[in-house]
PDB file of C-alpha atoms in Angstrom:
ATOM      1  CA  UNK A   1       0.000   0.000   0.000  1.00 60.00           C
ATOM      2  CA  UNK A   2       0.982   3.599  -0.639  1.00 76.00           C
ATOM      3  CA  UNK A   3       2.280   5.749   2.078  1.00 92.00           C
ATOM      4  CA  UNK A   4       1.013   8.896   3.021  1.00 96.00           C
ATOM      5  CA  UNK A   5       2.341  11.239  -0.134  1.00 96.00           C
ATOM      6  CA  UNK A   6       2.550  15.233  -0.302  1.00 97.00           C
ATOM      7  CA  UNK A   7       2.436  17.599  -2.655  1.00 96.00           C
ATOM      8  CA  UNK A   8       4.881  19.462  -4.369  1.00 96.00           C
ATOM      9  CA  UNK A   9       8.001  18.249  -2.693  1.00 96.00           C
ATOM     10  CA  UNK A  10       9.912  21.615  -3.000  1.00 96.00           C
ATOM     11  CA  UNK A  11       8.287  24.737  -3.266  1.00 95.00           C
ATOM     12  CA  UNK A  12       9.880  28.093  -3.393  1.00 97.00           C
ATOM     13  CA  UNK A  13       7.459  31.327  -2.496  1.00 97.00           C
ATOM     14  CA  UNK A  14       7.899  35.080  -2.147  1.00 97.00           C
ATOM     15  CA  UNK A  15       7.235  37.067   0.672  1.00 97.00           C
ATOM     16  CA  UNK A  16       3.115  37.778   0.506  1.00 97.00           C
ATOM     17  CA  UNK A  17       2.250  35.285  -1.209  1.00 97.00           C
ATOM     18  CA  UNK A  18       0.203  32.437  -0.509  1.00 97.00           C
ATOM     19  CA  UNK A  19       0.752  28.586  -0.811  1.00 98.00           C
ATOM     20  CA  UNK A  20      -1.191  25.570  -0.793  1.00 98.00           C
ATOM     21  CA  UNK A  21       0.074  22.111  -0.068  1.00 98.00           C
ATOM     22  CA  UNK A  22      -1.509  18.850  -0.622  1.00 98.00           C
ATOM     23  CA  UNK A  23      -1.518  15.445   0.989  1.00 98.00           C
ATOM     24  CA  UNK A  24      -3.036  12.114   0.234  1.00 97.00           C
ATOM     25  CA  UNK A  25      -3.585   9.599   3.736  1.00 96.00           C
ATOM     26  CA  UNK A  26      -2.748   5.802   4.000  1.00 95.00           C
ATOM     27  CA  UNK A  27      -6.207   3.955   2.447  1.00 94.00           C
ATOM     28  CA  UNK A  28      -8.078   3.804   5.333  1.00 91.00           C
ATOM     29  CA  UNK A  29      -7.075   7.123   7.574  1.00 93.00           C
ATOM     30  CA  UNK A  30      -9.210   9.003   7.831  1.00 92.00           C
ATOM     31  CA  UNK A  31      -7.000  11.453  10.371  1.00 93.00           C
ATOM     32  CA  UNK A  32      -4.723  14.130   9.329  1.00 95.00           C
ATOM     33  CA  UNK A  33      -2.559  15.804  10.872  1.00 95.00           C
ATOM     34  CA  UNK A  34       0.333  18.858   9.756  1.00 97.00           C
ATOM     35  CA  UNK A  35       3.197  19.512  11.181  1.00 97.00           C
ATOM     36  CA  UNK A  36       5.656  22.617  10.280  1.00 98.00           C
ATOM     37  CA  UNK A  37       9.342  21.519  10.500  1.00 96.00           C
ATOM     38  CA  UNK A  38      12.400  24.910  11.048  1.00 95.00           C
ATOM     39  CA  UNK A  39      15.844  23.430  10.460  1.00 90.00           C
ATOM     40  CA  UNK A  40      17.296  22.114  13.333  1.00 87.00           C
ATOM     41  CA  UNK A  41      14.147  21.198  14.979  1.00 91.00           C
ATOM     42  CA  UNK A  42      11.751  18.909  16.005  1.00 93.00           C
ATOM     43  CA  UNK A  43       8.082  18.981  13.954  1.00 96.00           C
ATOM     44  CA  UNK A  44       5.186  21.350  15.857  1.00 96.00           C
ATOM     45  CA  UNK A  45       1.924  20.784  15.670  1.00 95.00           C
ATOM     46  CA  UNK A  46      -0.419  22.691  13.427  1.00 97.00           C
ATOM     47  CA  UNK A  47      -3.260  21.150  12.913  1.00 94.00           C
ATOM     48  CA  UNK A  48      -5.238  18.309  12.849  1.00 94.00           C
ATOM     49  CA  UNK A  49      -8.688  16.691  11.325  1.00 94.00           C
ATOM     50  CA  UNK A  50     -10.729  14.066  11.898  1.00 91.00           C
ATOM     51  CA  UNK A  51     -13.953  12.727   9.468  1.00 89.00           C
ATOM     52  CA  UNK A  52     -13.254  16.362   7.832  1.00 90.00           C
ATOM     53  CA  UNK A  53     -13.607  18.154  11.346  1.00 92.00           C
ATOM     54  CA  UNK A  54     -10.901  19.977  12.718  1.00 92.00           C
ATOM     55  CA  UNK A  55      -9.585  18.145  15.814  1.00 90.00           C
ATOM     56  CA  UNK A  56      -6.582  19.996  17.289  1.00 90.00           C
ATOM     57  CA  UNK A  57      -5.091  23.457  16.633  1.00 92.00           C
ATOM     58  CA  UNK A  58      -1.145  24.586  17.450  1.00 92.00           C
ATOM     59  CA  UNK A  59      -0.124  27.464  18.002  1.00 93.00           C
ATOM     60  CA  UNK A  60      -0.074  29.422  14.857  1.00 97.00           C
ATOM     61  CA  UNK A  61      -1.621  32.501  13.387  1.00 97.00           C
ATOM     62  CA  UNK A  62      -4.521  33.012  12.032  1.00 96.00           C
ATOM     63  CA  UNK A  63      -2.641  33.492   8.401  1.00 97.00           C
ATOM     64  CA  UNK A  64      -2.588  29.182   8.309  1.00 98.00           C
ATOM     65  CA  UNK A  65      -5.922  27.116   7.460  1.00 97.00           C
ATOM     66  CA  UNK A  66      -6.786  23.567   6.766  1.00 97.00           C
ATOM     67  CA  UNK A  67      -9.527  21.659   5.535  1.00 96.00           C
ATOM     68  CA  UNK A  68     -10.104  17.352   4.845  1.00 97.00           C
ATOM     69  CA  UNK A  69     -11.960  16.485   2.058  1.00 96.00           C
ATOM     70  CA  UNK A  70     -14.423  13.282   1.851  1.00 95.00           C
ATOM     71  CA  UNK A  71     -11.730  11.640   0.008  1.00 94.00           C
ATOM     72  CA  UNK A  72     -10.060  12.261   3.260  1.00 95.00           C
ATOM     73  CA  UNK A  73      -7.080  13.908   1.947  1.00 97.00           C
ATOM     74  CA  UNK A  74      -6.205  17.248   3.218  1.00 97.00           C
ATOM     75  CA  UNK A  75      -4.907  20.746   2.204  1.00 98.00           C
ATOM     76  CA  UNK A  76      -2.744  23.638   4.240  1.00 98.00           C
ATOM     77  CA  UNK A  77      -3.153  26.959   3.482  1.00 98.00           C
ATOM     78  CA  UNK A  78      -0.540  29.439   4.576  1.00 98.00           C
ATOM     79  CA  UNK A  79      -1.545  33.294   3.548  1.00 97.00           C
ATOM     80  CA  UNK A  80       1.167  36.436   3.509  1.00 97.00           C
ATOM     81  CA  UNK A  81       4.015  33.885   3.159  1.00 97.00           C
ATOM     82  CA  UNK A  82       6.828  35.428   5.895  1.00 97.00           C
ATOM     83  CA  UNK A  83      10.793  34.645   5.713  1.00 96.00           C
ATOM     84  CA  UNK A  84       9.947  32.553   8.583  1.00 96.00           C
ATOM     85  CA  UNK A  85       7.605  30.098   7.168  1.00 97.00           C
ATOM     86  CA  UNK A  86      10.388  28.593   5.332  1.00 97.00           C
ATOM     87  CA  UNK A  87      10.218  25.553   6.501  1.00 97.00           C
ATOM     88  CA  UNK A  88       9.750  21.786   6.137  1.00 96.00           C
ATOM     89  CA  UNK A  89       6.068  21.036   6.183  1.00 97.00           C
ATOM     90  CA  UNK A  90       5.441  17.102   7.442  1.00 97.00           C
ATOM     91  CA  UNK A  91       1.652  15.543   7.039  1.00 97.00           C
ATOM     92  CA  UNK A  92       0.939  12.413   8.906  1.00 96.00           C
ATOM     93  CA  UNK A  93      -1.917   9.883   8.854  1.00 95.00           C
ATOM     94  CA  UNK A  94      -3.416   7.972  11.775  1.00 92.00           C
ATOM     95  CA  UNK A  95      -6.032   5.247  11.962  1.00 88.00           C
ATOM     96  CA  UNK A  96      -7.979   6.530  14.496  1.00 75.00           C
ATOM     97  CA  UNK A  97      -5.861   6.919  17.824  1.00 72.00           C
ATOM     98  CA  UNK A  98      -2.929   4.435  16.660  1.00 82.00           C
ATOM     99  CA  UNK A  99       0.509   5.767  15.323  1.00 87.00           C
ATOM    100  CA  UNK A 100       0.847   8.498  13.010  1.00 92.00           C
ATOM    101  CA  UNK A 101       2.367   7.616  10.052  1.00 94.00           C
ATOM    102  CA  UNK A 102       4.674  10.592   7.775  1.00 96.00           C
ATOM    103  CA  UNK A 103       4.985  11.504   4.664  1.00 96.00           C
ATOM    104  CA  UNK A 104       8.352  13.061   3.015  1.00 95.00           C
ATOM    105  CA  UNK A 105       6.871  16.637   3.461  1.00 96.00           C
ATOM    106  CA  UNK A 106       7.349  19.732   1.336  1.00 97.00           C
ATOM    107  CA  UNK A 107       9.770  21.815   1.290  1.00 96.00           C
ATOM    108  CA  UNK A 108       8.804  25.408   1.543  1.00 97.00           C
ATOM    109  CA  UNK A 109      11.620  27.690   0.982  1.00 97.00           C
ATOM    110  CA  UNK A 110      10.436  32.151   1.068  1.00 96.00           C
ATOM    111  CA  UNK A 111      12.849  34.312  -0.418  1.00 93.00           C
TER     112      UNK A 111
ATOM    113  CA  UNK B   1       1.476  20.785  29.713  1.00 77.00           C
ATOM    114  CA  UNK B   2       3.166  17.952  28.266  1.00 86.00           C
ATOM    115  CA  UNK B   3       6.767  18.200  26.756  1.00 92.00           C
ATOM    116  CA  UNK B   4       9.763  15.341  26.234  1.00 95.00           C
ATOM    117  CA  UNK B   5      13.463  16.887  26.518  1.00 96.00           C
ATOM    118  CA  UNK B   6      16.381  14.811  24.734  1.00 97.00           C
ATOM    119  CA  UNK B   7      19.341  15.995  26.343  1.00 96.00           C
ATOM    120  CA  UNK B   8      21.767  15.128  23.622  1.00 97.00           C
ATOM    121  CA  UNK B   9      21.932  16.965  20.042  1.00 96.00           C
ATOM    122  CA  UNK B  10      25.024  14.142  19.350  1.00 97.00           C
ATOM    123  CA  UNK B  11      25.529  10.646  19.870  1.00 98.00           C
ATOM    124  CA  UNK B  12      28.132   9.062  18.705  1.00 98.00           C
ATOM    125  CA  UNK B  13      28.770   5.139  18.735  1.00 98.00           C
ATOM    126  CA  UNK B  14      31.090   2.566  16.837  1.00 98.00           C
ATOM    127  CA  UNK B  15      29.788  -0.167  14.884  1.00 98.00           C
ATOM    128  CA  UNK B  16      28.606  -3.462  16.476  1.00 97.00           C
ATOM    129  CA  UNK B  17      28.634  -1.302  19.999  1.00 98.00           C
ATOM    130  CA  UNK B  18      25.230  -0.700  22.005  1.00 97.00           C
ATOM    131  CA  UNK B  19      23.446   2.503  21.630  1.00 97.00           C
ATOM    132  CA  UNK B  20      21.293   4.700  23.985  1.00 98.00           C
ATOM    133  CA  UNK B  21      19.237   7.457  22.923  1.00 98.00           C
ATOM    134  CA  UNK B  22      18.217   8.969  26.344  1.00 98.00           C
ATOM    135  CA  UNK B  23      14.387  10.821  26.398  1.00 98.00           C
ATOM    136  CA  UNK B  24      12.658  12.498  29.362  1.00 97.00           C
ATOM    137  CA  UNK B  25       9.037  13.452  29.648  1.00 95.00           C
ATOM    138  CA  UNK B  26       6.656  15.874  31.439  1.00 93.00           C
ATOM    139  CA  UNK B  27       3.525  14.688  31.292  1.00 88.00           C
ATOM    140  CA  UNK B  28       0.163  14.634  34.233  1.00 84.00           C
ATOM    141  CA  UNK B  29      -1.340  11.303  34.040  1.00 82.00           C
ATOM    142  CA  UNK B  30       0.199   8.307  31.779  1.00 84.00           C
ATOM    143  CA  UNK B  31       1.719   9.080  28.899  1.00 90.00           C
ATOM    144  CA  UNK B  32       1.842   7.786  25.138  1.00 92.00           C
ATOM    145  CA  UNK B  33       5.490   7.915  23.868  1.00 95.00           C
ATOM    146  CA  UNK B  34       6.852   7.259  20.572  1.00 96.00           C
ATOM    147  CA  UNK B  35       9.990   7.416  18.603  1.00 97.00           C
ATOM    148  CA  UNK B  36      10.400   8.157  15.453  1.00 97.00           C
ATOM    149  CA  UNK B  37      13.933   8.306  12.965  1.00 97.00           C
ATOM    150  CA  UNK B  38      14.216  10.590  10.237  1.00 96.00           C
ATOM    151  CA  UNK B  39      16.823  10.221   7.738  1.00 94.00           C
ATOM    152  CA  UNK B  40      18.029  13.271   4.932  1.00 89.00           C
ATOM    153  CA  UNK B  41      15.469  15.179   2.851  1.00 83.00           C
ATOM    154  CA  UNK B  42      12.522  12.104   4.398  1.00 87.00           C
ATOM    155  CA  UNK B  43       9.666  12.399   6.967  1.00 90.00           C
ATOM    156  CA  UNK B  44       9.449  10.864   9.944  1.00 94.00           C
ATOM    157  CA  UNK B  45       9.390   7.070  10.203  1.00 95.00           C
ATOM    158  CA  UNK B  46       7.868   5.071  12.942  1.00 94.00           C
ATOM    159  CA  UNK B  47       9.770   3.003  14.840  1.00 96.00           C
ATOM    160  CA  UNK B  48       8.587   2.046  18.254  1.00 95.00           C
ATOM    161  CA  UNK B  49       5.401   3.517  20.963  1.00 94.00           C
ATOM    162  CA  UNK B  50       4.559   2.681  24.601  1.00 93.00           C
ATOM    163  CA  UNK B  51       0.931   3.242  25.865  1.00 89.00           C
ATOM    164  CA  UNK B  52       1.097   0.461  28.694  1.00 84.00           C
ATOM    165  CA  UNK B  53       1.801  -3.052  29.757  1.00 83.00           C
ATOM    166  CA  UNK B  54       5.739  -3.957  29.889  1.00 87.00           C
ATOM    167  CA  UNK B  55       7.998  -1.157  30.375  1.00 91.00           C
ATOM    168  CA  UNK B  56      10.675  -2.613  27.488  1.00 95.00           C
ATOM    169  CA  UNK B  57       8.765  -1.989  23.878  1.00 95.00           C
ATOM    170  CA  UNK B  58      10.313  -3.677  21.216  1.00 95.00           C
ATOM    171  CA  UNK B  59       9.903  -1.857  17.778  1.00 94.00           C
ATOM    172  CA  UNK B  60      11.363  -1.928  14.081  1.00 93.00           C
ATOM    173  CA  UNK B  61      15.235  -2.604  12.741  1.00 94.00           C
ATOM    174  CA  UNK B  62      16.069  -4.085  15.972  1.00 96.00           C
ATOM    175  CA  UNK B  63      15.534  -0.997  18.274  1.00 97.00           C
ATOM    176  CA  UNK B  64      13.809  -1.113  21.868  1.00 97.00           C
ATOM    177  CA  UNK B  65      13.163   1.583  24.395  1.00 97.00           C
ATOM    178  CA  UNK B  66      12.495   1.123  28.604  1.00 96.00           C
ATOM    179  CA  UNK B  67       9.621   3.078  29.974  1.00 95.00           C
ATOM    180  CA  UNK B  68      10.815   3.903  33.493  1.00 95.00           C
ATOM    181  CA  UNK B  69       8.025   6.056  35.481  1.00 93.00           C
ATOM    182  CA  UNK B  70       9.928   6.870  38.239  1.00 93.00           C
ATOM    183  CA  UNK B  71      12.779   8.432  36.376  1.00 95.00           C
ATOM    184  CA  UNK B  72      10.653   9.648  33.762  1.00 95.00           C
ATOM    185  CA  UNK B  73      12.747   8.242  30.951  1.00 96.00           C
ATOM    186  CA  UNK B  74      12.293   6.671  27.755  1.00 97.00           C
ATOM    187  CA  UNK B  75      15.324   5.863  26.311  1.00 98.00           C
ATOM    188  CA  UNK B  76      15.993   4.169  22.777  1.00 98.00           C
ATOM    189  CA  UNK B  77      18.315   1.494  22.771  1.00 98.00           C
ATOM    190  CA  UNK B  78      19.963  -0.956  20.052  1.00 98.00           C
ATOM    191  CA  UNK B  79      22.266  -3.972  21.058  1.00 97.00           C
ATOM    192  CA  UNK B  80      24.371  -3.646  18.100  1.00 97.00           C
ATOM    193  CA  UNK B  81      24.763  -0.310  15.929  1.00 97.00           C
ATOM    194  CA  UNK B  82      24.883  -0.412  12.523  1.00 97.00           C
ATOM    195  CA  UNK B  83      26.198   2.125  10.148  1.00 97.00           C
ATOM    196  CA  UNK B  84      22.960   2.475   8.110  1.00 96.00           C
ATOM    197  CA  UNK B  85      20.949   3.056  11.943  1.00 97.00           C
ATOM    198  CA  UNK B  86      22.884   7.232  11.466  1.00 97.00           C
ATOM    199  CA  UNK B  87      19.964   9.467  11.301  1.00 97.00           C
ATOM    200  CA  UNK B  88      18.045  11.929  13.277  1.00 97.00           C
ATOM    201  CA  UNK B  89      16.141  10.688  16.536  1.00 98.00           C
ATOM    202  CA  UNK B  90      12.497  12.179  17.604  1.00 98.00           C
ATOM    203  CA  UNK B  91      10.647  11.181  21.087  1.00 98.00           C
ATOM    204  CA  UNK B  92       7.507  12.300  20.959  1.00 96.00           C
ATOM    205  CA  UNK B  93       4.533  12.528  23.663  1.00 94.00           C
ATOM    206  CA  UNK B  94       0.734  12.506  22.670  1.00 91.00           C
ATOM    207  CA  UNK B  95      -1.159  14.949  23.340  1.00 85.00           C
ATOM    208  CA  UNK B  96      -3.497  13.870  26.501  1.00 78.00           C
ATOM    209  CA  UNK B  97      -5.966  16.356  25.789  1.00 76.00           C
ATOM    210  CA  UNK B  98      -7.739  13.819  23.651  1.00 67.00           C
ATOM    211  CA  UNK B  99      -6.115  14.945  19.759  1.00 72.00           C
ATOM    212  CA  UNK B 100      -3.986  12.734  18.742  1.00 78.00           C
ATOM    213  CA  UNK B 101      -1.145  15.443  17.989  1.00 87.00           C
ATOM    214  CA  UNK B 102       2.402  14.774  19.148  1.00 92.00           C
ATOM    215  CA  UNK B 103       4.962  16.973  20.996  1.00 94.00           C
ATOM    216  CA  UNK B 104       8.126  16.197  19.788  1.00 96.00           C
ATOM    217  CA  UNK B 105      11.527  16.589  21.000  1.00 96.00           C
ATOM    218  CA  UNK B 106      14.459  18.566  19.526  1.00 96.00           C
ATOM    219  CA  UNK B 107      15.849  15.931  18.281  1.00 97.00           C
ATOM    220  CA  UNK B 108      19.203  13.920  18.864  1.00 98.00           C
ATOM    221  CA  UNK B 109      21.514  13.247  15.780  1.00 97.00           C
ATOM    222  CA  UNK B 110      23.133   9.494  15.526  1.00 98.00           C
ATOM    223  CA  UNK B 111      26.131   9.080  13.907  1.00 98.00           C
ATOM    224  CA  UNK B 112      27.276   5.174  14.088  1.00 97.00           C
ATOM    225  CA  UNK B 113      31.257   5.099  12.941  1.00 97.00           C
ATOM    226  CA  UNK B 114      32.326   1.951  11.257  1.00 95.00           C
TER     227      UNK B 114
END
């Protein structure tokens, strides 16, 4: 079975933009979770859905959304891109409560 | 709150030696713990979790890890490094709020010299 894959792999943004990345769940997950990645550190929590709900919000600003779709895979959103978004961003599945399970993330890089 | 601290960025361990990957946590109640490896330009791979029951967990390629509740520890171990096991180490804590988001650690870098 496939792994949980994301979408692009690298991405390089300006400051102000926005971005969109995209991730596809192990069949049968049906949670989602996204995790943002700064060199030299371990992944933090930004998000994470559940049957399309939103389960679980870190601690970011308002300028990063999320959504699940009924295909269960999941988009993030992050608006007026800063230098300090650059970043690696992880998605991980889960079946139900059991172990998350990664992706290779994307690669965000703001110049 | 709940956190995990790895108190060493570097490890460093010859071939065929043991290897200890030492993890604390700060959690109220019983935790969930996990550790995950994460090798260049990859995501995270899973590799071993406690929720309860015996306090040595036995996961993938060979690695363990000892639950110990009155030190607080969690520690990843290996009888016998290998070259290929250099990577980057994450414990991780659940969230006991009821998500299932993780708290991870900052990490502890493995390098396993032939």
């Amino acid at each position: 079975d496939a792994g949980v894959t994301q979408s692009p792999t690298h991405l390089i943004k300006t400051r102000g933009q926005h971005v969109t990345l995209r991730c596809s769940p192990i069949s049968g997950h049906k949670s989602v979770s996204w995790y943002q990645q700064v060199l030299g550190q371990g992944p933090q929590f930004i998000f994470q859905y559940y049957e399309k709900e939103e389960r679980g919000r870190g601690n970011f600003p308002d300028r990063f959304s999320a959504r699940q779709f009924p295909n269960y895979s999941s988009e993030l959103n992050v608006n007026a891109l800063l230098l300090g978004d650059s970043a690696l961003y992880l998605c991980a599945s889960s079946l139900g409560d059991r172990a998350q399970h990664f992706g290779d993330g994307t690669r965000l890089s703001i110049l | 709150a709940q956190s995990v601290a790895q108190p060493e960025d570097q490890v460093n361990v010859a071939e065929g030696n043991p290897l200890t990957v030492k993890c604390t946590y700060s959690v109220s109640g019983n935790p969930y713990l996990f550790w995950y490896v994460q090798y260049p330009n990859r995501g995270l791979q899973f590799l071993l979790k406690y929720i309860t029951g015996d306090n040595l967990v036995k996961g993938s390629y060979g690695f363990e890890a000892e639950f110990n509740k009155s030190q607080t520890s969690f520690h990843l171990k290996k009888p016998s490094a290998l070259v290929s096991d250099s990577a980057l180490y994450f414990c991780a804590v659940r969230d006991i709020t009821g998500a299932n988001n993780l708290f991870f650690g900052t990490g502890t870098r493995l390098t396993v010299i032939p």
